[in-house]
PDB file of C-alpha atoms and ligand atoms in Angstrom:
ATOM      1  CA  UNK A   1     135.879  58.388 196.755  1.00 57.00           C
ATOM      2  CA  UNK A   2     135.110  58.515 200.413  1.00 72.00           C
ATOM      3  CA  UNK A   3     133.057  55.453 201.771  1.00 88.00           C
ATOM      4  CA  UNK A   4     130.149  56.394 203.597  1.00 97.00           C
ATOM      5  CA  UNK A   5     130.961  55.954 207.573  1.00 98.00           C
ATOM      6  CA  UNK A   6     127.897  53.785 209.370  1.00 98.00           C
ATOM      7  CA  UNK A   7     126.817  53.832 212.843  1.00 98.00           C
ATOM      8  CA  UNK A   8     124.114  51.093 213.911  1.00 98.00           C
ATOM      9  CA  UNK A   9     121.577  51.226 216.947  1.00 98.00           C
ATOM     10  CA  UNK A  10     120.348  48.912 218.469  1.00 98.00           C
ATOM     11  CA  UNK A  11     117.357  50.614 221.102  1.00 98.00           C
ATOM     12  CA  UNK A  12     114.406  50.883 221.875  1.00 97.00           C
ATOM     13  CA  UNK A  13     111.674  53.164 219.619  1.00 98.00           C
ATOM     14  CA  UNK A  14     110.812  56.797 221.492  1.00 97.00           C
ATOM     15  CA  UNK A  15     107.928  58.253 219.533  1.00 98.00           C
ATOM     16  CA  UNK A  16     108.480  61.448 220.988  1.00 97.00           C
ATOM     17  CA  UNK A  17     112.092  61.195 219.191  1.00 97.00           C
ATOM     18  CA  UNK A  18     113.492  62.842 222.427  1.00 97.00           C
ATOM     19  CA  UNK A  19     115.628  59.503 223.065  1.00 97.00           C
ATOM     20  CA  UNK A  20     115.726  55.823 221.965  1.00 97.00           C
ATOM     21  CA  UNK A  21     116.589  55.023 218.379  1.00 98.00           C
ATOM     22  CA  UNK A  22     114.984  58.038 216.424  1.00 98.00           C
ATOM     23  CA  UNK A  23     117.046  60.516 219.045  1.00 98.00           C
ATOM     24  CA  UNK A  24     120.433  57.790 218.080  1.00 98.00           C
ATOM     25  CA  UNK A  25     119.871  58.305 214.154  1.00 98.00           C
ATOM     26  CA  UNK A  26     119.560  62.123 214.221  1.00 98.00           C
ATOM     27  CA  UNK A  27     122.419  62.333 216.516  1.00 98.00           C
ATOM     28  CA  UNK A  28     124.550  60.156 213.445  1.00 98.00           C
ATOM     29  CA  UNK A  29     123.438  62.567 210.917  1.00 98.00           C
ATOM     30  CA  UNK A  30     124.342  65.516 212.482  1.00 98.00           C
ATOM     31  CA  UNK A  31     127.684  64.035 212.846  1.00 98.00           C
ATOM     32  CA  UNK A  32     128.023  63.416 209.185  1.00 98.00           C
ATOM     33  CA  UNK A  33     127.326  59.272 209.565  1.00 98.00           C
ATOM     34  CA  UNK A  34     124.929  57.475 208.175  1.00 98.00           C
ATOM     35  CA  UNK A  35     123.047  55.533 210.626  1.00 98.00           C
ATOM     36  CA  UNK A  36     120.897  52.702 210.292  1.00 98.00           C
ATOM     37  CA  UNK A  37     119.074  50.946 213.837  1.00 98.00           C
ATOM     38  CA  UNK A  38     117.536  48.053 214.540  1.00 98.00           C
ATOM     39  CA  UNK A  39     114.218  48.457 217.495  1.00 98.00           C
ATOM     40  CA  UNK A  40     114.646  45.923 220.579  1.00 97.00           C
ATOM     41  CA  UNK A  41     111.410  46.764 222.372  1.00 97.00           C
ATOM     42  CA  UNK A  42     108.764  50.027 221.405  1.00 97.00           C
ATOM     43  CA  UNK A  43     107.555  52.142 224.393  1.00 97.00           C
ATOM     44  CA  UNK A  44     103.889  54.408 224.912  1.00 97.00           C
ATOM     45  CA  UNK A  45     105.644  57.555 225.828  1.00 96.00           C
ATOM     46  CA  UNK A  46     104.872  61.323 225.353  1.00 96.00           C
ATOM     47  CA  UNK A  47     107.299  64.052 226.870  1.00 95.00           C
ATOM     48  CA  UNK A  48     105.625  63.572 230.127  1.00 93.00           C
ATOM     49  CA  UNK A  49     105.706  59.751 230.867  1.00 93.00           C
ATOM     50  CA  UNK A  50     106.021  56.485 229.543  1.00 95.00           C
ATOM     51  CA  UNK A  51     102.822  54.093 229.473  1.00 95.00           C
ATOM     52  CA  UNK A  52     103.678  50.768 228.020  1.00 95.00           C
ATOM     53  CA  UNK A  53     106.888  49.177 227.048  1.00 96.00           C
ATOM     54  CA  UNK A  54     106.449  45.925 224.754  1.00 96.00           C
ATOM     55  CA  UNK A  55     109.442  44.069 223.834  1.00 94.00           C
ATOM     56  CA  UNK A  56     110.209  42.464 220.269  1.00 97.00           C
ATOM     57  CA  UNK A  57     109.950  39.311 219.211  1.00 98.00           C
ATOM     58  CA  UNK A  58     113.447  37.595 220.285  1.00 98.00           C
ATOM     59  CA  UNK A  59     113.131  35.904 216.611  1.00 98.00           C
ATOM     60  CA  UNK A  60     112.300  38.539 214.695  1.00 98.00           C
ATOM     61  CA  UNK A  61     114.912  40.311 216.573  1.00 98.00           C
ATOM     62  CA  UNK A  62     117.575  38.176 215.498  1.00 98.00           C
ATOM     63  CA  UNK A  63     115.941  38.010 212.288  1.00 98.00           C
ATOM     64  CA  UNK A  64     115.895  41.739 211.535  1.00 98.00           C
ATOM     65  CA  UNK A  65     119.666  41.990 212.399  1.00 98.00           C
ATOM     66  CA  UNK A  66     120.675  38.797 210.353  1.00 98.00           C
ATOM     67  CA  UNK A  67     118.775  40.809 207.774  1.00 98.00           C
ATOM     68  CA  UNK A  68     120.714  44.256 207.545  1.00 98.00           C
ATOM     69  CA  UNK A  69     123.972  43.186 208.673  1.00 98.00           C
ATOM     70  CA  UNK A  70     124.436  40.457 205.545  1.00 98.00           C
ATOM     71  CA  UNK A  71     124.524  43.486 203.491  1.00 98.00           C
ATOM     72  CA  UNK A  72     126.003  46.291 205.658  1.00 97.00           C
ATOM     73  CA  UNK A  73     129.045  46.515 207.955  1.00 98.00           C
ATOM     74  CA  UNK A  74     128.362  49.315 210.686  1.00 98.00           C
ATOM     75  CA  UNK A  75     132.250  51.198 211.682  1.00 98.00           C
ATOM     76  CA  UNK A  76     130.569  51.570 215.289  1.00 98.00           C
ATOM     77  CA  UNK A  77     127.230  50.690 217.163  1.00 98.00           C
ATOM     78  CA  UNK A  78     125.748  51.161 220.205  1.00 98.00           C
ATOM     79  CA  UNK A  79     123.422  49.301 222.212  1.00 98.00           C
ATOM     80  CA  UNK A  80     120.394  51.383 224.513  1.00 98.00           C
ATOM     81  CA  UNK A  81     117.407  50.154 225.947  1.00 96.00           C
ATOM     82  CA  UNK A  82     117.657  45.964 225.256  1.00 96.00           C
ATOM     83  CA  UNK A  83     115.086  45.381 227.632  1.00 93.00           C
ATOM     84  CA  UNK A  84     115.631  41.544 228.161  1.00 95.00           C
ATOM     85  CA  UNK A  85     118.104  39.538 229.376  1.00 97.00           C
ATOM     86  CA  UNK A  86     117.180  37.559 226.045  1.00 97.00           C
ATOM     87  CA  UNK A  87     117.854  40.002 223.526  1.00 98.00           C
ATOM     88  CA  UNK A  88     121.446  40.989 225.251  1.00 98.00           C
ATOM     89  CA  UNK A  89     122.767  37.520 224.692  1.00 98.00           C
ATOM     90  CA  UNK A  90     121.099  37.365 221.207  1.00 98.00           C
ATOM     91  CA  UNK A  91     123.122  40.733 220.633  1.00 98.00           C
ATOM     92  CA  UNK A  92     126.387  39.435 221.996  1.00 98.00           C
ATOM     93  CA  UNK A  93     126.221  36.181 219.709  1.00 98.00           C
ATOM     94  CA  UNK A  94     125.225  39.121 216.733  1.00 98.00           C
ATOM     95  CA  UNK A  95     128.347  40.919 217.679  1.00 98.00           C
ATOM     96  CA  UNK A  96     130.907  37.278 216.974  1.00 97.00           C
ATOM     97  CA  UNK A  97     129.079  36.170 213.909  1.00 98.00           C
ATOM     98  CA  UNK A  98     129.218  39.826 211.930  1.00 98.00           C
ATOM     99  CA  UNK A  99     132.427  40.423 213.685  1.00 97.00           C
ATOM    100  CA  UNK A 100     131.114  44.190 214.940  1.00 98.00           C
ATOM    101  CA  UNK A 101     133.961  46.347 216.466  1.00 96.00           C
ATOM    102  CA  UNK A 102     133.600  49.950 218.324  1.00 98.00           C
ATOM    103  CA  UNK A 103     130.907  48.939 220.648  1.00 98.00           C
ATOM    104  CA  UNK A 104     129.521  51.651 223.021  1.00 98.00           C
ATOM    105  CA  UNK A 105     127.142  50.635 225.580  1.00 98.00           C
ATOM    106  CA  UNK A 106     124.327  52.392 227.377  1.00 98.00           C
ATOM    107  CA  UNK A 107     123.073  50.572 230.145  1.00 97.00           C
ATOM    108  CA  UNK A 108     119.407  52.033 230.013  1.00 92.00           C
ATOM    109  CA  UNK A 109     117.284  51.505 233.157  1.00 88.00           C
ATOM    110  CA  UNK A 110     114.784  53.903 233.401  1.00 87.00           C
ATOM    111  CA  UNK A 111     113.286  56.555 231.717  1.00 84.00           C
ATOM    112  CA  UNK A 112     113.650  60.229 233.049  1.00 78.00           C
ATOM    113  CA  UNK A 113     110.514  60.217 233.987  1.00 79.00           C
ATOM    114  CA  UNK A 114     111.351  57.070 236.395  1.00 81.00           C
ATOM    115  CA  UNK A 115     109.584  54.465 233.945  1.00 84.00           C
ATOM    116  CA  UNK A 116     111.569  51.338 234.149  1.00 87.00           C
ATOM    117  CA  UNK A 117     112.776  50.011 230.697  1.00 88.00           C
ATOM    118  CA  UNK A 118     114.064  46.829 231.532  1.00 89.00           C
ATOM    119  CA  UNK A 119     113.108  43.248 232.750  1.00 87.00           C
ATOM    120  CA  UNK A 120     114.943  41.679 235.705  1.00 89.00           C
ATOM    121  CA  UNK A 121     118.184  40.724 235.013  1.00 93.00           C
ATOM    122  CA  UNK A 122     119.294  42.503 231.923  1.00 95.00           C
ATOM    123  CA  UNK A 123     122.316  44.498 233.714  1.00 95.00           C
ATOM    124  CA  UNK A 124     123.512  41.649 234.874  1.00 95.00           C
ATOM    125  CA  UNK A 125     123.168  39.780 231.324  1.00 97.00           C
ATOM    126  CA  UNK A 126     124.807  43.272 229.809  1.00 97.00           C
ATOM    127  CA  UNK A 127     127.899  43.016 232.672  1.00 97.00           C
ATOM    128  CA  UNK A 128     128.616  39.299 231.458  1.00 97.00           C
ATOM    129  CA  UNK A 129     127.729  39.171 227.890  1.00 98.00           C
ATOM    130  CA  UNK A 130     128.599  42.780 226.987  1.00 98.00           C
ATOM    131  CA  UNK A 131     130.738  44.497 228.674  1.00 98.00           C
ATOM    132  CA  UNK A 132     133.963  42.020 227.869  1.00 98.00           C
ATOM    133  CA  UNK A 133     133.973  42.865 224.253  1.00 98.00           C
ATOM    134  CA  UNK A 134     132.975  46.950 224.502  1.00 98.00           C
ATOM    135  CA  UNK A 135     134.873  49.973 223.424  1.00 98.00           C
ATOM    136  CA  UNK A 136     133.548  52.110 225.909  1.00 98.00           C
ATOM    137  CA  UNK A 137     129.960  51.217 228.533  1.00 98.00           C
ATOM    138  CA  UNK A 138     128.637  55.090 228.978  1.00 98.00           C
ATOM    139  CA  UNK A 139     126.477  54.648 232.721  1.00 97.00           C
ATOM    140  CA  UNK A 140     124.943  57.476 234.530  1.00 94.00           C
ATOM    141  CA  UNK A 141     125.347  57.627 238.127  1.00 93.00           C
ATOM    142  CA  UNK A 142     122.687  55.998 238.927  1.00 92.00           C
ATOM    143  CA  UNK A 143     122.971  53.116 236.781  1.00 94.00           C
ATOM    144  CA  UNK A 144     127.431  52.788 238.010  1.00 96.00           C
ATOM    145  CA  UNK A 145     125.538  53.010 241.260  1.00 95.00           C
ATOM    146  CA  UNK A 146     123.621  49.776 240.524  1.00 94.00           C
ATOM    147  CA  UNK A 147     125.746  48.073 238.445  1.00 96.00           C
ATOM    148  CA  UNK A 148     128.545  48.382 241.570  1.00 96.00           C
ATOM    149  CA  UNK A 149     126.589  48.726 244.198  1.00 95.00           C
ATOM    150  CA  UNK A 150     128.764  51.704 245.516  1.00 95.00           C
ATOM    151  CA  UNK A 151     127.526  55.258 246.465  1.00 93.00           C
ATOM    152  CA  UNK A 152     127.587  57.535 244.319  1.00 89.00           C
ATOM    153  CA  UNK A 153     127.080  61.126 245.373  1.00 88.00           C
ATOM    154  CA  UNK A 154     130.863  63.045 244.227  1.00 90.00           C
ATOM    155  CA  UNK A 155     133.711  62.769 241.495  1.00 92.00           C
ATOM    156  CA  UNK A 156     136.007  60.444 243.888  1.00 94.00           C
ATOM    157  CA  UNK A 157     132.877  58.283 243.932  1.00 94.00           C
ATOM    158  CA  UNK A 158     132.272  58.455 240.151  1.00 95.00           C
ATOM    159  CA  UNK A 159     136.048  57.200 239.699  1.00 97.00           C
ATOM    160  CA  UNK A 160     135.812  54.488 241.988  1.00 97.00           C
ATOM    161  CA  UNK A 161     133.012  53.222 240.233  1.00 97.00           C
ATOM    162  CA  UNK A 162     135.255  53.315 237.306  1.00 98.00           C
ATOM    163  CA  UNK A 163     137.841  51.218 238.573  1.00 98.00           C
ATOM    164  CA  UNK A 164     135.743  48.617 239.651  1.00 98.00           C
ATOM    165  CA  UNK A 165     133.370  49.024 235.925  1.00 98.00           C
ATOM    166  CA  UNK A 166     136.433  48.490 233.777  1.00 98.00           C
ATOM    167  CA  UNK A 167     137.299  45.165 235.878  1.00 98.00           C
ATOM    168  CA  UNK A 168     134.059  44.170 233.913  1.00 97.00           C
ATOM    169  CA  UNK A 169     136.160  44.044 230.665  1.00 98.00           C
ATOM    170  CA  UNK A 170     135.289  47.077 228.551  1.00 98.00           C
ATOM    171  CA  UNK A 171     138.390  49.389 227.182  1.00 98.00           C
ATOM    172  CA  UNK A 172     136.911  52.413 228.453  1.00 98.00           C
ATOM    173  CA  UNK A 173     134.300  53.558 230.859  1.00 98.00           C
ATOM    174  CA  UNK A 174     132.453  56.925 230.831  1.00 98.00           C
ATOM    175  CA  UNK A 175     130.416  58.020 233.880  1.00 97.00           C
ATOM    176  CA  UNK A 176     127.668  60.481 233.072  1.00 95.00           C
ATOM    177  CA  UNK A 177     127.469  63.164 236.082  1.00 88.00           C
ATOM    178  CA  UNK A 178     124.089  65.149 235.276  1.00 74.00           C
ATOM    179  CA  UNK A 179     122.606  63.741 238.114  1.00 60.00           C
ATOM    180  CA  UNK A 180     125.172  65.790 240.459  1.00 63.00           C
ATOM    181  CA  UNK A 181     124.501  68.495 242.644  1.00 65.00           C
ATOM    182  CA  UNK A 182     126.243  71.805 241.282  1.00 71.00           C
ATOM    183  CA  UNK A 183     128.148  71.398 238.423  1.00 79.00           C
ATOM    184  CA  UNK A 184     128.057  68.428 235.846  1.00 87.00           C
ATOM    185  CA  UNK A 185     130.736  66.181 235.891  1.00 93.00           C
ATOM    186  CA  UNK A 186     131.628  63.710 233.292  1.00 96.00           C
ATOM    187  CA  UNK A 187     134.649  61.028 233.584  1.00 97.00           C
ATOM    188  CA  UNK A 188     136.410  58.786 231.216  1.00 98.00           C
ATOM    189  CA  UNK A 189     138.799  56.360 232.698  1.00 98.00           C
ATOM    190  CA  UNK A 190     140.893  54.221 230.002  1.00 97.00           C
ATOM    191  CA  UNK A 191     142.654  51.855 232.482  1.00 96.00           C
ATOM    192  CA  UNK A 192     145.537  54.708 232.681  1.00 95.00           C
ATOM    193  CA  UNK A 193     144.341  58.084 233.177  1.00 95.00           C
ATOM    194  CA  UNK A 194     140.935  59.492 234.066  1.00 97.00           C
ATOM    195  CA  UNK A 195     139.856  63.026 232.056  1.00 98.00           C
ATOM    196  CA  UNK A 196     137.054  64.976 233.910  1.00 96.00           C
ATOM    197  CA  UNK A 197     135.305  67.278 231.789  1.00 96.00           C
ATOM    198  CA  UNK A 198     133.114  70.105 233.634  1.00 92.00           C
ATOM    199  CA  UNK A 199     130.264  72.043 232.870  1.00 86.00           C
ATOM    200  CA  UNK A 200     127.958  74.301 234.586  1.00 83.00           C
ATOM    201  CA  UNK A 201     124.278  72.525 234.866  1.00 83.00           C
ATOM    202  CA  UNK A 202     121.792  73.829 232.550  1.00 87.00           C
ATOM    203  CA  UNK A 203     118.353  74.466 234.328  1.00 84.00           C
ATOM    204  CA  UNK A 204     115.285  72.563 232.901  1.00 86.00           C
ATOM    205  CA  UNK A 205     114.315  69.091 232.536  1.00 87.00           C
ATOM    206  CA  UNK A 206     115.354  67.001 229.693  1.00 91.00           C
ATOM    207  CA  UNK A 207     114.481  63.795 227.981  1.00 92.00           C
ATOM    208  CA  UNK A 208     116.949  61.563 226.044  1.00 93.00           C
ATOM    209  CA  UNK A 209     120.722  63.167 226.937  1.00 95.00           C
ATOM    210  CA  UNK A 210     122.139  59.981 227.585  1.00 95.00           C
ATOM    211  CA  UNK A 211     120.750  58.684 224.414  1.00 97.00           C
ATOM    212  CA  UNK A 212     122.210  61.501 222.363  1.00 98.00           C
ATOM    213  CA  UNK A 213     125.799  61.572 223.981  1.00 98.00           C
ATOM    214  CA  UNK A 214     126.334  57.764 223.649  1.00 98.00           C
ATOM    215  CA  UNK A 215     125.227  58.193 219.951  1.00 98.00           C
ATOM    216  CA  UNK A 216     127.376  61.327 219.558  1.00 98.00           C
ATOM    217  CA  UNK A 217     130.438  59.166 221.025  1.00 98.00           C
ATOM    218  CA  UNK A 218     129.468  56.315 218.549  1.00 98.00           C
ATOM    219  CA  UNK A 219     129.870  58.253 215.682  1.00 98.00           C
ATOM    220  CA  UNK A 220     132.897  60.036 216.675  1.00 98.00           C
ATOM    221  CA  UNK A 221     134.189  56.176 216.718  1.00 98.00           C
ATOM    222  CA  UNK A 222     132.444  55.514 213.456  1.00 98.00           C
ATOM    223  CA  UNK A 223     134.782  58.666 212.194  1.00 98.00           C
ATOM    224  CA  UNK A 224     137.898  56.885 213.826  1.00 98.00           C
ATOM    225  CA  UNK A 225     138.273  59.296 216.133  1.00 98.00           C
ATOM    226  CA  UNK A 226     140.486  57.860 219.642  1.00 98.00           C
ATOM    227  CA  UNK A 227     138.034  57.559 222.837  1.00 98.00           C
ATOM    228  CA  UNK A 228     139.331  60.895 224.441  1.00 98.00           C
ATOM    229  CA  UNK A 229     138.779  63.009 221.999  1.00 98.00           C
ATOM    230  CA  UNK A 230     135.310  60.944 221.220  1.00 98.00           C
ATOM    231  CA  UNK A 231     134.573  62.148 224.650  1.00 98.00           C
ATOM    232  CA  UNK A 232     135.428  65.557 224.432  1.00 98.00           C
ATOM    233  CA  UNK A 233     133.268  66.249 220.979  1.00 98.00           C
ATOM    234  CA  UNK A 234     129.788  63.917 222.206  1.00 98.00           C
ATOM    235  CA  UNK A 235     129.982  66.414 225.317  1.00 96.00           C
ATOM    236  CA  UNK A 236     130.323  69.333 223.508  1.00 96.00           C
ATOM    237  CA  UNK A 237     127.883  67.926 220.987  1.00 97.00           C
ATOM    238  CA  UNK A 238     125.250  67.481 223.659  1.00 96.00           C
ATOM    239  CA  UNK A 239     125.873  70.731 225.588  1.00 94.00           C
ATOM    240  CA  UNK A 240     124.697  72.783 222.540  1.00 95.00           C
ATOM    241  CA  UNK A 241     121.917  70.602 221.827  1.00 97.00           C
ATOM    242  CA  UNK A 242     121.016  70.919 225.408  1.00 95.00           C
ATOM    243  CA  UNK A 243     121.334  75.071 225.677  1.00 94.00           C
ATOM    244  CA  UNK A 244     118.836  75.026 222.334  1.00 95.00           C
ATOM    245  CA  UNK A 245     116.538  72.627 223.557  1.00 96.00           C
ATOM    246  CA  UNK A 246     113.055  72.718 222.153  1.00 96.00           C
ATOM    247  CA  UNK A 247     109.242  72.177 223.661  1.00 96.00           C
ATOM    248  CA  UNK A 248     107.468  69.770 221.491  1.00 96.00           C
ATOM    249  CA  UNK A 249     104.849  69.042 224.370  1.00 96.00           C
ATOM    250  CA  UNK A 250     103.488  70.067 228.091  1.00 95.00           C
ATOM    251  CA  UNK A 251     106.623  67.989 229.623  1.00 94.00           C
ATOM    252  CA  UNK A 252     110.137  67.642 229.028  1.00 95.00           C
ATOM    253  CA  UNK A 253     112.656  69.392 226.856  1.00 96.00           C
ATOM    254  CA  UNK A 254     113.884  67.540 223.955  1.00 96.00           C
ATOM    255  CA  UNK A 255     117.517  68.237 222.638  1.00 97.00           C
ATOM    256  CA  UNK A 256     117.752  70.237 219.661  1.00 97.00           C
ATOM    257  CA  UNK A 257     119.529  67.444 217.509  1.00 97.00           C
TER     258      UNK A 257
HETATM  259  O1  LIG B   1     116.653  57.972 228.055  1.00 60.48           O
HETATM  260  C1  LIG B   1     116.540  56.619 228.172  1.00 60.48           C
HETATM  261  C2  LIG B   1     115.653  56.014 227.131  1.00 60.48           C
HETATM  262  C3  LIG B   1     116.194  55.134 226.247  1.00 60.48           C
HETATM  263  N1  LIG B   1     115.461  54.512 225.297  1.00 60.48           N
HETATM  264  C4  LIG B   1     114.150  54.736 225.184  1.00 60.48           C
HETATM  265  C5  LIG B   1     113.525  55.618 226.044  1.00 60.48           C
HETATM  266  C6  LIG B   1     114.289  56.280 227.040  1.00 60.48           C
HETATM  267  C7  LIG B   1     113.658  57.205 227.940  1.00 60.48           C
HETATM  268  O2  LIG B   1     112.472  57.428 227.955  1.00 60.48           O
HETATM  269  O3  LIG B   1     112.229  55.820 225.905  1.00 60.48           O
HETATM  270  C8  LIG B   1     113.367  54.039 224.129  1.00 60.48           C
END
């Protein structure tokens, strides 16, 4: 018999389901892992905007992770909005006690909508507490461009900001180019060799792609698939859920996961 492959979240809640940890589990499912998450803050948030972000309790935090992962080993997690620079380190000790492997990290800042969805400090606390002991960080442009403080408007940029991101400790570093004029651009850059993968942009607006391709990259690791051709199948993944986006609301599109 098969055991059951597991992929944990750790994110903040998205009522709309667009993104956060609802968008995270249905991504799993669809990849054929089970997925179980754990909430680090809850937002206010409709497909328009986001009104209120409230974090969790830092104890019942730890407690509600203490909790599931006495019973459950996840094969991969990821980590998206942590909000605090408090819950990062309380998710870094998590990671050494229950000896978690396969991390992916997305370094959530903002909302699409421009909301911000984290306190001061928190990419720094995620850059020393995180980073060192990650499979792969998965930034967008905007949030390499903030976490290096370099430009970032092309693909030479994009791999710079590579370089200088894996110095930070992870095995792997994707850069997410949606944000690009033209034509999307992804990278992956392993310490080696950098893979570009290249897509035409799809018109529209749309809530929660990050969220779904970091998941979809988690649970190719979950399935023990190698980080390249994790890369290749969350982009794929994404692009189709992308091209049959569907309305739920008056604002943004929401991937058809
Ligand atoms: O897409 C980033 C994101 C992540 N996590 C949560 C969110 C959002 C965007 O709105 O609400 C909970």
């Amino acid at each position: 018999m098969n055991k059951q492959k597991i992929a944990l979240t750790i994110a903040g809640s998205d009522p709309t389901g667009g993104a956060g940890f609802q968008a995270d589990l249905k991504t799993f499912q669809a990849m054929g892992v089970y997925g179980i998450s754990i909430p680090a803050a809850l937002t206010a948030q409709n497909t328009h905007v986001v009104t209120q972000v409230k974090e969790i309790d830092p104890k019942f935090f730890s407690s509600q992770i203490d909790t599931l992962l006495i019973d459950s080993h996840p094969d991969a997690f990821k980590t998206g909005m942590l909000f605090s620079p408090e819950i990062v380190t309380i998710v870094s000790e998590k990671v050494k006690t229950y000896n978690l492997g396969n991390l992916v990290i997305d370094p959530v800042r903002a909302s699409t909508s421009g909301a911000s969805l984290m306190e001061e400090g928190v990419l720094e606390a995620m850059k020393e507490h995180l980073f060192p002991i990650a499979k792969v960080i998965i930034p967008n442009m905007n949030e390499a461009s903030v976490l290096t403080g370099l430009e970032m408007k092309n693909e030479d940029d994009m791999k710079k900001a590579a370089i200088e991101l894996l110095q930070s400790g992870p095995e792997a570093v994707i850069i997410t180019g949606g944000h690009l004029k033209g034509k999307a651009i992804d990278i992956l850059f392993d310490g080696s060799d950098f893979l570009s993968l290249e897509q035409d942009r799809i018109e529209g607006e749309f809530h929660g792609t990050g969220c779904v391709f970091s998941s979809a990259v988690t649970a190719c690791l979950a399935l023990d698939y190698e980080i390249k051709e994790a890369f290749i199948k969350a982009k794929d993944f994404t692009w189709k859920a992308m091209k049959t986006a569907v309305t739920i609301g008056k604002g943004m599109k929401i991937l058809n996961v």
